[in-house]
CSV table of N, CA and C in Angstrom, one decimal:
chain,number,residue,atom,x,y,z
A,1,MET,N,-30.3,-27.4,28.3
A,1,MET,CA,-29.2,-27.5,27.3
A,1,MET,C,-28.5,-26.2,27.1
A,2,LEU,N,-27.2,-26.2,26.9
A,2,LEU,CA,-26.5,-25.0,26.6
A,2,LEU,C,-26.0,-25.2,25.1
A,3,ILE,N,-26.0,-24.2,24.4
A,3,ILE,CA,-25.3,-24.2,23.1
A,3,ILE,C,-24.1,-23.3,23.2
A,4,VAL,N,-22.9,-23.8,22.9
A,4,VAL,CA,-21.7,-23.1,23.0
A,4,VAL,C,-21.1,-23.0,21.6
A,5,SER,N,-21.0,-21.7,21.1
A,5,SER,CA,-20.5,-21.4,19.8
A,5,SER,C,-19.1,-20.7,20.0
A,6,TYR,N,-18.2,-21.0,19.2
A,6,TYR,CA,-16.8,-20.4,19.4
A,6,TYR,C,-16.2,-20.1,18.0
A,7,ASP,N,-15.2,-19.2,18.0
A,7,ASP,CA,-14.4,-18.9,16.8
A,7,ASP,C,-13.1,-18.4,17.3
A,8,PHE,N,-12.0,-19.1,17.0
A,8,PHE,CA,-10.7,-18.6,17.3
A,8,PHE,C,-9.9,-18.6,16.0
A,9,ALA,N,-9.1,-17.5,15.8
A,9,ALA,CA,-8.2,-17.4,14.7
A,9,ALA,C,-7.1,-18.5,14.7
A,10,SER,N,-6.7,-18.8,15.9
A,10,SER,CA,-5.6,-19.8,16.0
A,10,SER,C,-6.2,-21.2,15.9
A,11,ASN,N,-5.7,-22.0,15.0
A,11,ASN,CA,-6.1,-23.4,14.9
A,11,ASN,C,-5.8,-24.2,16.1
A,12,LYS,N,-4.7,-23.9,16.7
A,12,LYS,CA,-4.3,-24.6,17.9
A,12,LYS,C,-5.2,-24.4,19.1
A,13,VAL,N,-5.6,-23.1,19.3
A,13,VAL,CA,-6.5,-22.7,20.4
A,13,VAL,C,-7.9,-23.3,20.1
A,14,ARG,N,-8.3,-23.2,18.9
A,14,ARG,CA,-9.6,-23.7,18.5
A,14,ARG,C,-9.7,-25.2,18.7
A,15,SER,N,-8.7,-25.9,18.4
A,15,SER,CA,-8.7,-27.4,18.6
A,15,SER,C,-8.7,-27.7,20.1
A,16,LYS,N,-7.9,-27.0,20.9
A,16,LYS,CA,-7.9,-27.3,22.3
A,16,LYS,C,-9.2,-27.0,22.9
A,17,PHE,N,-9.9,-25.9,22.5
A,17,PHE,CA,-11.2,-25.6,23.1
A,17,PHE,C,-12.2,-26.6,22.7
A,18,SER,N,-12.2,-27.1,21.5
A,18,SER,CA,-13.2,-28.1,21.1
A,18,SER,C,-12.9,-29.4,21.8
A,19,LYS,N,-11.7,-29.8,22.1
A,19,LYS,CA,-11.4,-31.0,22.9
A,19,LYS,C,-11.9,-30.8,24.3
A,20,PHE,N,-11.7,-29.6,24.8
A,20,PHE,CA,-12.2,-29.3,26.2
A,20,PHE,C,-13.8,-29.5,26.2
A,21,LEU,N,-14.5,-29.0,25.2
A,21,LEU,CA,-15.9,-29.0,25.2
A,21,LEU,C,-16.4,-30.5,25.1
A,22,GLU,N,-15.7,-31.3,24.4
A,22,GLU,CA,-16.1,-32.7,24.2
A,22,GLU,C,-16.3,-33.4,25.6
A,23,LYS,N,-15.7,-32.9,26.7
A,23,LYS,CA,-15.9,-33.5,28.0
A,23,LYS,C,-17.3,-33.3,28.5
A,24,TYR,N,-18.0,-32.3,28.0
A,24,TYR,CA,-19.3,-31.8,28.5
A,24,TYR,C,-20.4,-32.0,27.6
A,25,GLY,N,-20.2,-32.2,26.3
A,25,GLY,CA,-21.3,-32.4,25.3
A,25,GLY,C,-20.7,-32.9,24.0
A,26,TYR,N,-21.5,-32.6,23.0
A,26,TYR,CA,-21.1,-33.1,21.7
A,26,TYR,C,-21.3,-32.0,20.6
A,27,ARG,N,-20.5,-32.2,19.5
A,27,ARG,CA,-20.5,-31.2,18.4
A,27,ARG,C,-21.8,-31.4,17.6
A,28,ILE,N,-22.5,-30.2,17.4
A,28,ILE,CA,-23.6,-30.3,16.5
A,28,ILE,C,-23.3,-29.6,15.2
A,29,GLN,N,-22.3,-28.7,15.2
A,29,GLN,CA,-21.8,-28.1,13.9
A,29,GLN,C,-20.3,-27.9,14.2
A,30,TYR,N,-19.6,-27.5,13.2
A,30,TYR,CA,-18.1,-27.4,13.3
A,30,TYR,C,-17.6,-26.7,14.5
A,31,SER,N,-18.1,-25.5,14.8
A,31,SER,CA,-17.7,-24.8,16.0
A,31,SER,C,-18.9,-24.5,17.0
A,32,VAL,N,-19.8,-25.5,17.0
A,32,VAL,CA,-21.0,-25.4,17.9
A,32,VAL,C,-21.2,-26.7,18.6
A,33,PHE,N,-21.3,-26.6,20.0
A,33,PHE,CA,-21.5,-27.8,20.8
A,33,PHE,C,-22.8,-27.7,21.5
A,34,GLN,N,-23.4,-28.8,21.7
A,34,GLN,CA,-24.6,-28.9,22.6
A,34,GLN,C,-24.1,-29.5,23.9
A,35,VAL,N,-24.4,-28.8,25.0
A,35,VAL,CA,-23.8,-29.2,26.3
A,35,VAL,C,-25.0,-29.4,27.3
A,36,LYS,N,-24.9,-30.4,28.2
A,36,LYS,CA,-25.9,-30.5,29.2
A,36,LYS,C,-25.9,-29.3,30.1
A,37,ASN,N,-27.1,-28.8,30.4
A,37,ASN,CA,-27.2,-27.6,31.2
A,37,ASN,C,-27.3,-27.9,32.6
A,38,SER,N,-26.3,-27.6,33.4
A,38,SER,CA,-26.3,-27.6,34.8
A,38,SER,C,-25.4,-26.5,35.3
A,39,THR,N,-25.7,-26.1,36.6
A,39,THR,CA,-24.9,-25.0,37.1
A,39,THR,C,-23.5,-25.4,37.2
A,40,ARG,N,-23.2,-26.6,37.6
A,40,ARG,CA,-21.8,-27.1,37.7
A,40,ARG,C,-21.1,-27.0,36.4
A,41,VAL,N,-21.7,-27.5,35.4
A,41,VAL,CA,-21.1,-27.6,34.0
A,41,VAL,C,-20.8,-26.2,33.5
A,42,LEU,N,-21.8,-25.3,33.7
A,42,LEU,CA,-21.7,-23.9,33.2
A,42,LEU,C,-20.5,-23.2,34.0
A,43,ARG,N,-20.5,-23.5,35.3
A,43,ARG,CA,-19.4,-22.9,36.1
A,43,ARG,C,-18.0,-23.4,35.7
A,44,ASN,N,-17.9,-24.7,35.4
A,44,ASN,CA,-16.6,-25.2,34.9
A,44,ASN,C,-16.2,-24.6,33.6
A,45,ILE,N,-17.2,-24.5,32.7
A,45,ILE,CA,-16.9,-24.0,31.3
A,45,ILE,C,-16.4,-22.5,31.5
A,46,MET,N,-17.2,-21.7,32.2
A,46,MET,CA,-16.8,-20.3,32.4
A,46,MET,C,-15.5,-20.1,33.1
A,47,ALA,N,-15.2,-21.0,34.1
A,47,ALA,CA,-13.9,-20.9,34.8
A,47,ALA,C,-12.7,-21.2,33.8
A,48,GLU,N,-12.9,-22.2,33.0
A,48,GLU,CA,-11.9,-22.6,32.0
A,48,GLU,C,-11.7,-21.5,31.0
A,49,ILE,N,-12.8,-20.9,30.5
A,49,ILE,CA,-12.6,-19.8,29.6
A,49,ILE,C,-11.8,-18.7,30.2
A,50,LYS,N,-12.2,-18.3,31.4
A,50,LYS,CA,-11.6,-17.2,32.1
A,50,LYS,C,-10.1,-17.5,32.4
A,51,LEU,N,-9.8,-18.7,32.9
A,51,LEU,CA,-8.4,-19.0,33.2
A,51,LEU,C,-7.5,-19.3,32.1
A,52,ARG,N,-8.0,-20.0,31.1
A,52,ARG,CA,-7.2,-20.5,30.0
A,52,ARG,C,-7.3,-19.8,28.7
A,53,TYR,N,-8.5,-19.4,28.3
A,53,TYR,CA,-8.7,-19.0,26.9
A,53,TYR,C,-8.9,-17.5,26.8
A,54,SER,N,-9.4,-16.8,27.7
A,54,SER,CA,-9.7,-15.3,27.5
A,54,SER,C,-8.4,-14.5,27.3
A,55,LYS,N,-7.3,-15.0,27.9
A,55,LYS,CA,-6.0,-14.2,27.7
A,55,LYS,C,-5.4,-14.5,26.4
A,56,LYS,N,-5.9,-15.5,25.7
A,56,LYS,CA,-5.4,-15.8,24.3
A,56,LYS,C,-6.3,-15.2,23.2
A,57,PHE,N,-7.4,-14.5,23.6
A,57,PHE,CA,-8.3,-13.9,22.6
A,57,PHE,C,-7.5,-12.9,21.8
A,58,LYS,N,-7.8,-12.9,20.5
A,58,LYS,CA,-7.4,-11.9,19.5
A,58,LYS,C,-8.6,-11.1,19.2
A,59,ASN,N,-8.5,-10.1,18.4
A,59,ASN,CA,-9.6,-9.1,18.1
A,59,ASN,C,-10.8,-9.8,17.5
A,60,THR,N,-10.6,-10.9,16.8
A,60,THR,CA,-11.8,-11.6,16.1
A,60,THR,C,-12.3,-12.8,16.9
A,61,ASP,N,-11.6,-13.2,18.0
A,61,ASP,CA,-12.0,-14.4,18.7
A,61,ASP,C,-13.2,-14.2,19.5
A,62,SER,N,-14.0,-15.3,19.7
A,62,SER,CA,-15.2,-15.2,20.5
A,62,SER,C,-15.7,-16.5,20.9
A,63,ILE,N,-16.4,-16.5,22.1
A,63,ILE,CA,-17.2,-17.6,22.6
A,63,ILE,C,-18.5,-17.1,23.0
A,64,VAL,N,-19.6,-17.8,22.6
A,64,VAL,CA,-20.9,-17.4,23.0
A,64,VAL,C,-21.7,-18.6,23.5
A,65,ILE,N,-22.2,-18.4,24.7
A,65,ILE,CA,-23.0,-19.5,25.4
A,65,ILE,C,-24.4,-19.1,25.4
A,66,PHE,N,-25.3,-20.0,24.9
A,66,PHE,CA,-26.7,-19.8,24.8
A,66,PHE,C,-27.4,-20.8,25.7
A,67,PRO,N,-27.9,-20.4,26.9
A,67,PRO,CA,-28.7,-21.3,27.7
A,67,PRO,C,-30.1,-21.4,27.1
A,68,THR,N,-30.7,-22.6,27.2
A,68,THR,CA,-32.1,-22.7,26.8
A,68,THR,C,-32.9,-23.3,27.9
A,69,CYS,N,-34.1,-23.0,28.0
A,69,CYS,CA,-35.0,-23.5,29.1
A,69,CYS,C,-35.5,-24.9,28.7
A,70,GLY,N,-36.0,-25.6,29.7
A,70,GLY,CA,-36.5,-26.9,29.5
A,70,GLY,C,-37.6,-27.0,28.4
A,71,SER,N,-38.5,-26.0,28.5
A,71,SER,CA,-39.6,-26.0,27.5
A,71,SER,C,-39.1,-25.6,26.1
A,72,CYS,N,-38.0,-24.9,26.1
A,72,CYS,CA,-37.4,-24.5,24.8
A,72,CYS,C,-36.8,-25.7,24.1
A,73,ASN,N,-36.2,-26.6,24.9
A,73,ASN,CA,-35.6,-27.8,24.3
A,73,ASN,C,-36.6,-28.6,23.5
A,74,ASP,N,-37.8,-28.7,23.9
A,74,ASP,CA,-38.9,-29.4,23.2
A,74,ASP,C,-39.3,-28.7,21.9
A,75,LYS,N,-38.9,-27.5,21.8
A,75,LYS,CA,-39.3,-26.7,20.6
A,75,LYS,C,-38.2,-26.7,19.5
A,76,VAL,N,-37.1,-27.3,19.8
A,76,VAL,CA,-36.0,-27.3,18.8
A,76,VAL,C,-36.4,-28.0,17.6
A,77,ILE,N,-36.2,-27.4,16.4
A,77,ILE,CA,-36.5,-28.1,15.1
A,77,ILE,C,-35.2,-28.5,14.5
A,78,ARG,N,-35.1,-29.8,14.1
A,78,ARG,CA,-33.9,-30.3,13.6
A,78,ARG,C,-34.2,-30.9,12.2
A,79,TYR,N,-33.3,-30.8,11.3
A,79,TYR,CA,-33.4,-31.3,9.9
A,79,TYR,C,-32.1,-32.1,9.6
A,80,GLY,N,-32.2,-32.9,8.6
A,80,GLY,CA,-31.0,-33.7,8.1
A,80,GLY,C,-30.5,-34.6,9.2
A,81,TYR,N,-29.3,-34.8,9.3
A,81,TYR,CA,-28.6,-35.7,10.3
A,81,TYR,C,-29.0,-35.3,11.7
A,82,ALA,N,-29.1,-34.0,11.9
A,82,ALA,CA,-29.4,-33.5,13.3
A,82,ALA,C,-30.7,-34.0,13.9
A,83,LYS,N,-31.7,-34.4,13.0
A,83,LYS,CA,-33.0,-34.8,13.5
A,83,LYS,C,-32.9,-36.1,14.3
A,84,HIS,N,-31.8,-36.8,14.2
A,84,HIS,CA,-31.6,-38.1,14.9
A,84,HIS,C,-30.8,-37.9,16.2
A,85,ASP,N,-30.4,-36.7,16.5
A,85,ASP,CA,-29.6,-36.5,17.7
A,85,ASP,C,-30.3,-36.8,19.0
A,86,GLU,N,-31.6,-36.6,19.1
A,86,GLU,CA,-32.3,-36.9,20.3
A,86,GLU,C,-33.0,-38.2,20.3
A,87,ASP,N,-32.9,-39.0,19.2
A,87,ASP,CA,-33.6,-40.3,19.2
A,87,ASP,C,-33.0,-41.3,20.2
A,88,ASP,N,-33.8,-42.1,20.8
A,88,ASP,CA,-33.3,-43.2,21.6
A,88,ASP,C,-32.8,-44.3,20.8
A,89,VAL,N,-31.7,-44.9,21.3
A,89,VAL,CA,-31.1,-46.1,20.6
A,89,VAL,C,-31.4,-47.3,21.4
A,90,VAL,N,-31.9,-48.4,20.7
A,90,VAL,CA,-32.1,-49.6,21.3
A,90,VAL,C,-31.2,-50.7,20.8
A,91,TYR,N,-30.5,-51.4,21.7
A,91,TYR,CA,-29.6,-52.4,21.3
A,91,TYR,C,-30.1,-53.8,21.7
A,92,PHE,N,-30.1,-54.7,20.8
A,92,PHE,CA,-30.5,-56.1,21.1
A,92,PHE,C,-29.2,-57.0,21.0
A,93,GLY,N,-29.0,-57.7,22.1
A,93,GLY,CA,-27.7,-58.5,22.2
A,93,GLY,C,-27.9,-60.0,22.1
């Protein structure tokens, strides 16, 4: 799993970046996404940041990507609504 955290001063840039990240994962906090960890996904995200977003950075803008190892994923502690993020869903039709 990758955790991608971002902060842009521009609402427009922040909104575009969040919509971009929605293709790869889901929002766990307002400016924090959980993304499937794969070399291809990480490469795509980094390429998009370099090509589209890094030139729009202002002094206070930032993106931080935290990779986690497989065994670390099992140690994540969740509370509140977040504790259901990893639950399996069963549908009966």
